[in-house]
Every structure is written in structure tokens, then in C-alpha cells.
Coordinates of C-alpha atoms and ligand atoms in Angstrom, one line a residue:
M115 CA 0.0 0.0 0.0
K116 CA 1.5 3.4 -1.0
D117 CA 1.5 6.4 1.2
K118 CA -1.1 9.1 0.6
L119 CA 0.1 12.3 -0.9
I120 CA -2.1 15.1 0.5
I121 CA -3.1 17.7 -2.1
F122 CA -3.5 21.2 -0.6
D123 CA -4.9 23.6 -3.1
T124 CA -4.2 27.3 -2.6
T125 CA -5.7 28.7 -5.8
L126 CA -8.2 30.8 -3.7
R127 CA -5.4 32.2 -1.5
D128 CA -2.0 32.3 -3.1
G129 CA -3.6 32.1 -6.6
E130 CA -5.7 35.1 -5.8
Q131 CA -2.5 37.0 -4.9
S132 CA -1.6 37.1 -8.6
P133 CA -1.9 40.7 -9.7
G134 CA -5.4 41.0 -11.3
A135 CA -6.7 37.6 -10.1
S136 CA -9.0 38.9 -7.4
M137 CA -12.3 36.9 -7.0
T138 CA -15.6 37.6 -5.3
R139 CA -17.0 35.5 -2.6
D140 CA -19.4 33.8 -4.9
E141 CA -16.7 33.1 -7.4
K142 CA -14.5 31.6 -4.7
V143 CA -17.5 29.4 -3.6
R144 CA -17.9 28.1 -7.2
I145 CA -14.2 27.3 -7.5
A146 CA -14.2 25.6 -4.0
K147 CA -17.1 23.4 -5.1
A148 CA -15.2 22.4 -8.2
L149 CA -12.1 21.6 -6.1
E150 CA -14.3 19.5 -3.8
R151 CA -15.5 17.5 -6.8
L152 CA -11.9 17.1 -7.8
K153 CA -11.5 15.6 -4.3
V154 CA -8.8 18.0 -3.2
D155 CA -7.9 17.1 0.4
I156 CA -7.4 20.7 1.7
I157 CA -8.7 24.0 0.2
E158 CA -6.9 27.1 1.4
A159 CA -9.8 29.5 1.0
G160 CA -8.2 32.8 1.9
F161 CA -6.6 35.0 4.5
P162 CA -9.5 36.0 6.8
A163 CA -7.6 38.9 8.6
A164 CA -6.8 40.6 5.2
S165 CA -10.2 42.1 4.8
V166 CA -13.9 41.8 5.5
G167 CA -14.3 40.4 1.9
D168 CA -11.7 37.7 2.5
F169 CA -13.2 36.8 5.9
E170 CA -16.7 36.4 4.3
A171 CA -15.3 34.4 1.4
V172 CA -13.5 31.9 3.8
Q173 CA -16.7 31.7 5.9
A174 CA -18.9 31.0 2.8
V175 CA -16.5 28.3 1.5
A176 CA -16.4 26.8 5.0
N177 CA -20.1 26.6 5.2
V178 CA -20.8 25.0 1.8
V179 CA -17.9 22.6 1.2
K180 CA -18.4 19.3 3.1
D181 CA -15.8 16.8 1.8
S182 CA -12.6 18.8 1.8
T183 CA -10.9 20.4 4.8
I184 CA -11.0 24.1 4.6
C185 CA -7.9 26.1 5.6
G186 CA -7.4 29.8 6.5
L187 CA -4.1 31.6 6.5
A188 CA -3.0 33.7 9.5
R189 CA 0.2 35.6 10.3
A190 CA 1.7 34.6 13.6
L191 CA -0.4 37.2 15.4
D192 CA -3.3 36.5 17.9
K193 CA -5.7 38.8 16.0
D194 CA -5.1 36.9 12.7
I195 CA -5.5 33.5 14.3
D196 CA -8.7 34.5 16.1
R197 CA -10.1 35.9 12.8
A198 CA -9.2 32.6 11.0
G199 CA -10.8 30.5 13.8
E200 CA -14.0 32.6 13.6
A201 CA -14.2 32.4 9.8
L202 CA -13.7 28.6 9.7
K203 CA -15.9 27.5 12.6
G204 CA -18.8 26.5 10.3
A205 CA -16.7 23.9 8.4
N206 CA -17.0 20.2 8.7
S207 CA -13.3 20.0 9.0
F208 CA -10.8 22.9 9.2
R209 CA -7.2 23.8 9.5
I210 CA -5.4 27.0 10.6
H211 CA -2.2 27.8 8.7
T212 CA 0.1 30.2 10.4
F213 CA 3.4 31.5 9.1
I214 CA 6.3 33.8 9.9
A215 CA 9.5 34.5 7.9
T216 CA 12.7 32.8 8.8
S217 CA 15.3 33.8 6.2
P218 CA 18.0 36.3 7.5
I219 CA 16.9 39.0 5.0
H220 CA 13.2 38.7 5.9
M221 CA 13.8 38.6 9.7
K222 CA 16.1 41.7 9.5
M223 CA 14.6 43.8 6.8
K224 CA 10.9 42.9 7.0
L225 CA 10.2 41.8 10.5
N226 CA 13.1 43.6 12.3
M227 CA 13.2 40.8 14.7
E228 CA 15.9 38.6 16.2
P229 CA 15.7 34.8 15.4
E230 CA 14.8 34.1 19.1
Q231 CA 11.8 36.4 18.9
V232 CA 10.7 34.7 15.6
V233 CA 10.7 31.3 17.4
E234 CA 8.6 32.8 20.2
Y235 CA 6.0 34.2 17.8
A236 CA 5.8 31.0 15.9
V237 CA 5.3 28.8 19.0
R238 CA 2.8 31.3 20.5
A239 CA 0.8 31.3 17.2
V240 CA 0.7 27.5 16.9
K241 CA -0.5 27.2 20.5
R242 CA -3.2 29.9 19.9
A243 CA -4.3 28.1 16.8
R244 CA -4.5 24.8 18.7
Q245 CA -7.2 26.4 20.9
Y246 CA -9.5 26.4 17.8
T247 CA -8.5 23.1 16.1
D248 CA -6.0 20.2 16.4
N249 CA -5.3 20.6 12.7
V250 CA -2.6 23.3 12.6
E251 CA 0.0 24.0 9.9
F252 CA 3.1 26.1 10.3
S253 CA 5.2 27.7 7.5
P254 CA 8.6 29.3 7.9
E255 CA 8.2 31.8 5.1
D256 CA 11.2 32.0 2.7
A257 CA 12.5 28.6 4.0
G258 CA 14.3 28.2 0.6
R259 CA 16.7 31.0 1.7
S260 CA 16.7 30.2 5.4
D261 CA 19.5 28.7 7.4
E262 CA 19.0 24.9 7.8
D263 CA 20.0 24.8 11.5
F264 CA 17.5 27.6 12.3
L265 CA 14.8 25.7 10.3
C266 CA 15.5 22.6 12.4
R267 CA 15.2 24.7 15.6
I268 CA 12.0 26.5 14.8
L269 CA 10.3 23.4 13.3
E270 CA 11.1 21.3 16.3
A271 CA 9.6 24.0 18.5
V272 CA 6.4 24.4 16.6
I273 CA 5.9 20.6 16.4
D274 CA 6.3 20.5 20.2
A275 CA 3.7 23.3 20.4
G276 CA 1.2 21.3 18.4
A277 CA 1.7 21.9 14.7
T278 CA 0.5 18.8 12.8
T279 CA 1.9 19.9 9.4
V280 CA 5.1 21.8 8.7
N281 CA 5.3 23.3 5.3
I282 CA 8.6 24.3 3.7
P283 CA 7.9 27.2 1.3
D284 CA 10.3 28.2 -1.4
T285 CA 8.7 31.6 -1.3
V286 CA 10.8 33.3 -3.9
G287 CA 11.3 30.3 -6.2
Y288 CA 15.0 30.3 -5.6
S289 CA 15.7 26.6 -5.0
V290 CA 16.7 24.0 -7.5
P291 CA 15.4 20.4 -7.4
Q292 CA 18.4 18.5 -6.0
E293 CA 19.0 21.1 -3.3
F294 CA 15.4 21.4 -2.3
G295 CA 14.9 17.6 -2.1
A296 CA 18.0 17.4 0.0
T297 CA 16.7 20.1 2.4
I298 CA 13.5 18.1 2.9
S299 CA 15.4 14.9 3.5
N300 CA 17.8 16.6 5.9
L301 CA 15.0 18.3 7.9
M302 CA 13.1 15.1 8.3
Q303 CA 16.2 13.3 9.5
R304 CA 17.6 16.0 11.8
I305 CA 14.4 17.2 13.6
P306 CA 14.0 14.8 16.5
N307 CA 10.1 15.0 16.6
A308 CA 9.8 15.0 12.7
D309 CA 7.6 11.9 12.9
K310 CA 4.9 13.9 14.7
A311 CA 4.1 16.1 11.7
V312 CA 3.4 15.8 8.0
F313 CA 6.1 17.5 5.9
S314 CA 4.7 19.7 3.2
V315 CA 6.2 21.9 0.4
H316 CA 5.0 25.1 -1.2
C317 CA 7.0 26.1 -4.3
H318 CA 7.0 29.3 -6.4
N319 CA 7.8 29.3 -10.0
D320 CA 10.2 32.2 -10.5
L321 CA 12.8 30.0 -12.2
G322 CA 10.2 27.7 -13.8
L323 CA 11.1 25.0 -11.2
A324 CA 8.1 24.9 -8.9
V325 CA 6.8 21.5 -10.1
A326 CA 10.3 20.0 -10.4
N327 CA 11.1 21.2 -6.8
S328 CA 7.8 19.8 -5.5
L329 CA 8.4 16.4 -7.1
S330 CA 11.9 16.3 -5.8
A331 CA 10.6 17.0 -2.3
I332 CA 8.0 14.2 -2.7
I333 CA 10.7 11.8 -3.6
N334 CA 12.6 12.9 -0.5
G335 CA 9.7 12.3 1.9
A336 CA 7.2 15.2 1.7
R337 CA 3.7 14.0 1.9
Q338 CA 1.7 17.2 1.4
V339 CA 2.2 19.4 -1.6
E340 CA 0.7 22.9 -1.9
C341 CA -0.3 23.9 -5.4
T342 CA -2.7 25.8 -7.6
I343 CA -4.9 25.2 -10.6
N344 CA -3.1 26.3 -13.8
G345 CA -0.1 27.2 -11.6
L346 CA -1.8 30.6 -10.7
G347 CA -0.1 32.5 -7.9
E348 CA 2.2 35.4 -6.8
R349 CA 4.5 36.6 -9.6
A350 CA 5.4 33.6 -11.8
G351 CA 2.9 31.5 -9.9
N352 CA 2.8 28.4 -7.7
A353 CA 3.4 24.7 -8.6
S354 CA 0.6 23.6 -10.9
L355 CA -1.7 21.1 -9.3
E356 CA -2.5 19.3 -12.5
E357 CA 1.1 18.8 -13.4
I358 CA 2.1 17.4 -10.0
V359 CA -1.0 15.1 -9.7
M360 CA -0.5 13.7 -13.2
A361 CA 3.3 13.3 -12.8
V362 CA 2.7 11.2 -9.6
R363 CA 0.0 9.2 -11.3
T364 CA 1.8 8.6 -14.6
R365 CA 5.2 7.9 -13.0
H366 CA 3.9 5.6 -10.3
D367 CA 7.1 3.6 -10.8
V368 CA 9.1 6.6 -9.4
F369 CA 6.8 7.9 -6.6
D370 CA 6.0 5.7 -3.6
C371 CA 2.9 7.7 -2.8
Q372 CA -0.4 8.4 -4.5
T373 CA -3.2 11.0 -4.5
T374 CA -6.9 10.3 -4.1
L375 CA -8.1 13.0 -6.6
D376 CA -10.7 12.4 -9.3
T377 CA -8.4 13.6 -12.1
R378 CA -11.3 13.6 -14.6
E379 CA -12.4 16.9 -12.9
I380 CA -9.1 18.7 -13.7
L381 CA -10.1 20.2 -16.9
T382 CA -13.3 21.7 -15.6
C383 CA -11.4 23.2 -12.7
S384 CA -8.8 24.7 -15.0
K385 CA -11.4 26.2 -17.3
L386 CA -13.4 27.6 -14.4
V387 CA -10.3 29.3 -12.8
S388 CA -9.2 30.7 -16.2
S389 CA -12.7 32.1 -16.9
I390 CA -13.2 33.7 -13.5
T391 CA -9.7 35.2 -13.2
G392 CA -9.3 36.1 -16.9
F393 CA -5.9 34.3 -17.0
P394 CA -5.9 32.3 -20.2
V395 CA -4.3 28.9 -20.4
Q396 CA -1.5 28.8 -23.0
P397 CA -2.2 26.2 -25.7
N398 CA 1.0 24.3 -25.0
K399 CA 0.4 24.1 -21.2
A400 CA 0.9 20.6 -19.9
I401 CA -2.3 18.6 -19.1
V402 CA -4.8 21.5 -19.6
G403 CA -3.6 23.4 -22.7
A404 CA -5.7 23.1 -25.8
N405 CA -2.8 21.3 -27.6
A406 CA -1.8 19.1 -24.7
F407 CA -3.2 16.0 -26.4
A408 CA -3.2 17.2 -30.0
H409 CA -1.0 15.4 -32.5
E410 CA -0.1 17.6 -35.5
A411 CA 2.9 15.8 -37.1
G412 CA 1.8 13.2 -39.6
I413 CA 4.3 10.7 -38.3
H414 CA 2.8 11.1 -34.8
Q415 CA -0.8 10.8 -36.0
D416 CA 0.1 7.6 -37.8
G417 CA 1.7 6.2 -34.7
V418 CA -1.2 7.2 -32.4
L419 CA -3.7 5.5 -34.8
K420 CA -1.7 2.3 -34.7
N421 CA -1.2 2.4 -30.9
P422 CA -2.0 5.5 -28.8
E423 CA 0.9 4.6 -26.5
T424 CA 3.4 5.4 -29.2
Y425 CA 3.1 9.1 -28.4
E426 CA 0.7 9.3 -25.5
I427 CA 1.8 8.8 -21.9
M428 CA -1.6 9.7 -20.4
K429 CA -5.1 9.4 -21.6
A430 CA -6.8 12.7 -22.4
E431 CA -10.1 11.4 -20.8
H432 CA -8.3 10.8 -17.5
V433 CA -8.0 14.6 -17.0
G434 CA -11.4 15.3 -18.4
W435 CA -10.9 16.1 -22.1
S436 CA -13.4 13.8 -23.7
A437 CA -15.7 13.6 -20.7
N438 CA -16.1 17.3 -21.5
K439 CA -17.6 16.7 -24.9
M440 CA -21.3 16.2 -23.9
V441 CA -23.3 18.5 -26.1
L442 CA -26.8 19.9 -25.6
G443 CA -28.9 21.7 -28.2
K444 CA -32.2 23.4 -28.8
H445 CA -34.0 20.1 -28.6
S446 CA -32.6 19.2 -25.2
G447 CA -35.2 19.2 -22.5
R448 CA -35.3 20.6 -19.0
N449 CA -34.2 17.3 -17.4
A450 CA -31.1 16.8 -19.7
F451 CA -30.2 20.4 -19.0
K452 CA -30.7 20.2 -15.3
S453 CA -28.8 16.9 -15.0
R454 CA -25.8 18.3 -16.9
M455 CA -25.8 21.4 -14.8
V456 CA -25.8 19.3 -11.6
T457 CA -22.9 17.2 -13.0
L458 CA -21.1 20.5 -13.5
G459 CA -21.7 21.1 -9.8
H460 CA -24.4 23.7 -10.0
A461 CA -27.2 23.1 -7.5
F462 CA -30.3 25.2 -8.4
K463 CA -31.5 27.0 -5.3
S464 CA -35.1 27.2 -6.5
E465 CA -37.4 26.2 -9.3
Q466 CA -37.4 29.9 -10.3
E467 CA -33.6 29.8 -10.7
L468 CA -33.8 26.7 -12.8
N469 CA -36.5 28.3 -15.0
D470 CA -34.5 31.4 -15.4
V471 CA -31.3 29.7 -16.4
F472 CA -33.2 27.2 -18.7
F473 CA -34.7 30.2 -20.5
R474 CA -31.3 31.7 -21.1
F475 CA -30.1 28.3 -22.3
K476 CA -33.0 28.1 -24.8
Q477 CA -32.2 31.7 -26.0
L478 CA -28.6 30.6 -26.6
A479 CA -29.6 27.4 -28.3
D480 CA -31.6 29.4 -30.8
K481 CA -28.4 31.3 -31.8
K482 CA -25.9 28.4 -31.5
H483 CA -26.2 24.8 -32.7
E484 CA -24.3 23.0 -30.0
I485 CA -24.0 23.9 -26.4
V486 CA -21.0 22.6 -24.6
D487 CA -20.0 22.5 -21.0
E488 CA -18.1 25.8 -21.2
D489 CA -21.3 27.5 -22.6
L490 CA -23.1 26.2 -19.6
Q491 CA -20.4 27.4 -17.2
A492 CA -20.8 30.9 -18.8
L493 CA -24.5 30.7 -18.2
I494 CA -24.0 29.9 -14.6
S495 CA -21.6 32.9 -14.3
E496 CA -24.1 35.2 -15.9
A497 CA -27.0 34.0 -13.8
S498 CA -25.1 34.3 -10.5
F499 CA -23.8 37.8 -11.5
D500 CA -27.3 39.0 -12.4
A501 CA -28.6 37.7 -9.1
E502 CA -25.9 39.5 -7.0
E503 CA -25.4 42.7 -8.9
E504 CA -28.8 43.9 -10.1
Q505 CA -27.9 47.6 -10.0
I506 CA -26.6 47.9 -13.6
K507 CA -28.2 46.0 -16.4
L508 CA -27.7 46.1 -20.1
I509 CA -31.1 46.8 -21.8
A510 CA -30.1 47.5 -25.4
L511 CA -27.1 48.1 -27.5
K512 CA -27.0 49.3 -31.1
V513 CA -23.7 49.6 -32.9
C514 CA -22.9 50.9 -36.3
S515 CA -19.6 49.9 -37.9
E516 CA -19.0 50.5 -41.6
T517 CA -15.9 50.7 -43.8
G518 CA -14.7 54.3 -44.1
E519 CA -17.0 55.5 -41.3
V520 CA -16.3 56.2 -37.6
P521 CA -18.0 53.4 -35.6
N522 CA -20.6 54.6 -33.1
S523 CA -22.7 52.9 -30.4
T524 CA -25.8 53.7 -28.5
V525 CA -26.3 51.8 -25.2
T526 CA -29.3 51.7 -22.8
L527 CA -28.7 50.6 -19.3
R528 CA -30.9 50.2 -16.2
I529 CA -29.0 51.8 -13.3
N530 CA -30.8 51.4 -10.0
N531 CA -34.2 51.2 -11.7
D532 CA -33.6 54.2 -14.0
E533 CA -33.2 53.6 -17.7
V534 CA -30.5 55.8 -19.3
T535 CA -29.1 56.0 -22.8
G536 CA -25.7 57.2 -24.0
S537 CA -23.8 57.2 -27.3
S538 CA -20.2 57.3 -28.2
T539 CA -17.9 57.0 -31.2
G540 CA -14.7 54.9 -30.9
S541 CA -11.9 53.2 -32.9
G542 CA -14.1 50.1 -33.3
A543 CA -17.4 48.7 -32.3
V544 CA -16.1 47.4 -28.9
D545 CA -14.3 50.7 -28.1
A546 CA -17.4 52.8 -29.0
S547 CA -19.7 50.6 -26.9
L548 CA -17.5 50.6 -23.8
K549 CA -17.1 54.4 -24.1
A550 CA -20.9 54.7 -24.3
I551 CA -21.3 52.6 -21.2
E552 CA -18.6 54.6 -19.4
S553 CA -20.4 57.8 -20.2
L554 CA -23.3 56.4 -18.2
V555 CA -21.7 54.6 -15.3
K556 CA -18.8 57.1 -14.8
S557 CA -16.5 54.6 -13.1
D558 CA -13.4 56.6 -13.9
A559 CA -11.5 53.3 -13.7
T560 CA -8.4 52.4 -15.8
L561 CA -8.8 49.5 -18.2
E562 CA -6.0 47.1 -17.4
L563 CA -6.9 44.2 -19.6
Y564 CA -9.4 43.4 -22.4
S565 CA -9.3 39.9 -23.7
V566 CA -11.6 37.7 -25.9
N567 CA -11.5 34.0 -26.0
S568 CA -13.7 31.7 -28.0
I569 CA -15.6 29.3 -25.7
S570 CA -15.8 26.6 -28.3
N571 CA -15.2 26.1 -32.0
G572 CA -16.9 27.7 -35.0
T573 CA -18.0 31.2 -36.0
D574 CA -21.2 30.7 -34.0
A575 CA -19.2 30.1 -30.8
Q576 CA -19.7 32.3 -27.8
G577 CA -16.9 34.8 -27.2
E578 CA -15.9 35.1 -23.6
V579 CA -14.6 38.5 -22.8
T580 CA -12.6 39.5 -19.7
V581 CA -12.3 43.2 -18.7
R582 CA -9.9 44.1 -15.9
L583 CA -10.4 47.5 -14.3
E584 CA -8.3 49.3 -11.7
K585 CA -9.3 52.1 -9.5
A586 CA -7.4 53.5 -6.5
G587 CA -5.5 50.2 -6.1
R588 CA -8.6 48.0 -6.4
I589 CA -8.5 45.5 -9.3
V590 CA -11.5 43.6 -10.5
N591 CA -12.3 41.3 -13.4
G592 CA -15.6 41.2 -15.2
Q593 CA -16.7 38.5 -17.6
G594 CA -19.3 38.4 -20.3
A595 CA -20.2 35.8 -22.8
D596 CA -22.3 36.0 -26.0
T597 CA -22.3 34.9 -29.6
D598 CA -21.8 38.6 -30.4
I599 CA -18.5 39.8 -29.0
V600 CA -19.6 43.4 -28.8
I601 CA -22.4 42.4 -26.5
A602 CA -20.1 40.1 -24.6
S603 CA -17.7 43.0 -24.1
A604 CA -20.5 45.3 -22.9
K605 CA -21.6 42.6 -20.4
A606 CA -18.0 42.1 -19.2
Y607 CA -17.5 45.9 -18.7
I608 CA -20.8 46.2 -16.8
H609 CA -19.8 43.2 -14.6
A610 CA -16.4 44.8 -13.8
V611 CA -17.9 48.2 -12.9
S612 CA -20.5 46.5 -10.7
K613 CA -17.8 44.6 -8.8
L614 CA -15.7 47.8 -8.5
K615 CA -18.6 49.4 -6.7
A616 CA -19.1 46.4 -4.4
V617 CA -15.6 45.0 -3.8
D618 CA -13.8 45.4 -0.6
F619 CA -10.0 46.2 -0.6
R620 CA -7.7 43.2 0.0
Q621 CA -4.4 43.4 1.6
H622 CA -1.5 41.1 0.6
P623 CA -0.8 38.6 3.4
Q624 CA 3.0 38.9 3.0
Q625 CA 2.8 42.7 3.3
G626 CA 2.0 42.9 7.0
N627 CA 4.5 43.6 9.7
V628 CA 4.8 40.0 11.0
Ligands
KIV826 O1 5.0 31.6 -0.5 C1 4.9 31.6 0.7 O2 5.8 31.6 1.5 C2 3.5 31.5 1.2 C3 3.3 31.3 2.7 C4 2.3 32.1 3.3 C5 3.1 29.8 2.9 O3 2.6 31.7 0.5
ZN827 ZN1 3.2 31.3 -1.6

């Protein structure tokens, strides 16, 4: 029997620290439910002390997810730990993850503390967290650049204080695989009470080595790995969940541990995270990129036809590629529609909601022949957005675009029950429409990103537009989908503006004093 490798997903916490990847509470809940279907062991849902919005998101995830353990991050401060304990108390099973920096540069420049004090803070924090739960994780931040003797000292102390998991972060992505693996092995051998805790790793991808470092750590004894969907995360990101999980599964001859994930859910999670954050997945990305299982060269195609194993080391359906090909259309009935939505993890709260989304589905099916899962995910996004953010609604849009003429657009919105109409010219149909909307909503925000992706194939496909707006340090993403990309763009802009009005400012966890 192989050891279990615990998968700790931090898409909702470290992933959200990617500049521009902020998510609302409801978006976090949707991703958390998808992670639960993927059978992720632990979901780090956020950093409750960072803001009211983060607290509420962690609380909401803790209240709805039943099968995964929910974790909240806390600096080694009483107030952070109390806030995490409060946010998590509704969960079936929860963990508090507390951290403090241990590298010489962080202790001196960021914390302005002596190593002795850092150990005291760490021990105190773990003891405080144990008052809420017996599932406590401790991380020595920037362990990749910390002194090994000091790591041994602080980790022994926190395990004595009750930490059940000790996580070794390569916070700045500085380590290389052989060295990082050796660190894990040394720590596990040198720390006298190492057998009382699970050793975990958390690798960043600044040198493109996050997955390689994580795998090296697993070979050397780590039994928890912290990772994110699509490798989302601070700067160059975190280790990618799908790559680690599939490496351990595919190379079971190398790894003496295994995960209990339902890997067929990987693709759905990847697409959901990409659509909510507006971070596209590059086509050649391992496992979840559009070309990951495509064979272009004739010689490869020929080989695959004779025997797939000539060029395929994994089966596409094991990560959800063909399971994702279920198609609905305008003749599909309510039951087929409902059952597909439930399979995608969307539980209708009422008959009214089912009727509403089914109506939107029929409208889309009139415009588009085949409705695939990504279309349904976009419908769910749109319906949940409308339910939350009723104050601005697109009523009508008329755009005129003709060769040799300046495009112009006239838009009617309902803003807090008043119908208003505005017009603008622009360099193209999208530009004119977004300017017309801006003349009505007056957000004064800066457009940081505008991107269009085709949800499926064909010219009748829905375009999914992401608009990222920034105002006074707040960054929000808005999404819109439609078979007409001008309308999709208008919906995305309105979504972003509505979020900007509602969102609460988030602080970066590593920016605090401790
Ligand atoms: O990268 C890091 O060090 C972290 C810690 C909070 C675990 O994200
Ligand atoms: Zn991190």
C-alpha cells in the first residue's frame, strides 16, 4: 500500500495574490465546489484577517464545502489567528495555517526581529491556533533561503507546540530540485520530533522550477504538496496542481505515494479558474492546454492511430478532455439540461432559478447549434452575476460599424431602476460601446486588460470577454459571454464596474508587519 500524498490547493489564497486575479465571494465558492468535486484534500480558502471580503469568502466556503478540509491563512499574530478561527468555525473540518518569515533577509529587513523572537512568535501562534483546532499548519516563510540549522530549531519547537503539518515554502522560487529535495530529507532526519508532523512543500515558479522542486521534495519524503490550478499565484505562480498530480500518477514507478483525486475533474477546474480570473491557459500548457493531447505531425498521428501509447503517456479522458464533450442543443429538455448542470456542480437553489437559467439556455440554443459545458459554465456565471449585482443591467445596444466611417454605439442601461441611454464613437465597435457605457456609469477606472476567448469552435461560438479595471489600487475582473463579442464586451465591462462598486479592498498577506 502506497503512502497518501495530500493535495493542498491554494488557488483561492496564493492564486488570488496574482496581480489581477481577485475573486468575489461567490466566485470563490464556485471554485471551491469544483475543487471539492476534484476531491482535493485541503482547500486554502483565503486569509481571513486581510479584509472583510476575505473573511466572508472563507466563511462562505467553510459553510458550503463538506468533503474537503478548509484552511485559512494567518500571520503569527493573535488577531489573525482569532479571525481565522472565527471564519472557519462552520466547516465540517478545518485547519489554521500560520506563518512567519525565517530567512535572514526577511527577519532583519521585513520583521526587524531577532531569530529568538521569531521562534517565540511561531510557538505562540501555533499554541493559539490549537485552541481552535487540532489541525494546525506552520510555515517558515522564505524557507528556501533560510539557514537549515535555524529551520530545524523552529520546526522542532512548533511541532512540540502542536503543529501537525510543517510546510517548507520556497517563497521566492530560488531553489533547484536536487538542493530542495536534500533540504526536505535533511530536515526530516535532523528534527527529533519530525515523525509527529506531515512535511509539506510550497514552491513558487520564479525559475520555472516549482513543479520540479515539489516532485523532488516528494521523492525525499514530503507527503503534502501545496499547489494551484493552472499554476496561478504570486509573480510567476505556484506549482501547478494538474502537473504534480499527473506526474505522480503517470510515473507511479518513481513515486512511492499516490493521491486520491478524481483527475477527470481537472479540466473543468482549469477552465473555471481561467474564466473567473481572466488568465488564459497557454495552448501548449501541460495537461490542460488546448494542444496538450493534439498530435499535429503526420508521423505522430500515424503512430497514435496504430497504438496511442506510441506518443501518449496519459489518456486525455483521465484529465477530463473527452468527458467534457457532452453536447446539448435546442431540442434538449429541462431534465437533460438540469442533470448536466448538476454534474457540473451547479445546484439550483429554487425552481425559479432553474426556469431562469433554462430560459437563457434556450435563447442561446436558438443562436448556437451545439451547447458545450463551457457554454453552460458561462450561463451559470451570468445568472449568478445577475442575481448579485442587479444595479446595472444592459437593456439595449446598437452599434454601427461601416468601412470608411467612424463606428458609433448607443447603449441603454438600467441603473438602480432608472433607464438611461448614452452614445459614443470609438476606434471600433467594442471601443465605442465601452465608451458609451462609461459615459453612463462614470466609473473613472483604468482599463488594465481586455481579452476575448472563443468558448468553443466555429464562428457561432460564444466569445468570452474579460475586462480588468483598476481604481485606487482595487483591481476587478468582469466576464461576459455572448455569440456577439460586442455584447459580450459590454456585459463584461458592466460586470467589472458593478464589482468595483461592491468590492472590498484586499491586503496582501505577506505585506503585513509580521
Ligand atoms: O510563498 C509563501 O511563503 C507563502 C506562505 C504564506 C506559505 O505563500
Ligand atoms: Zn506562496
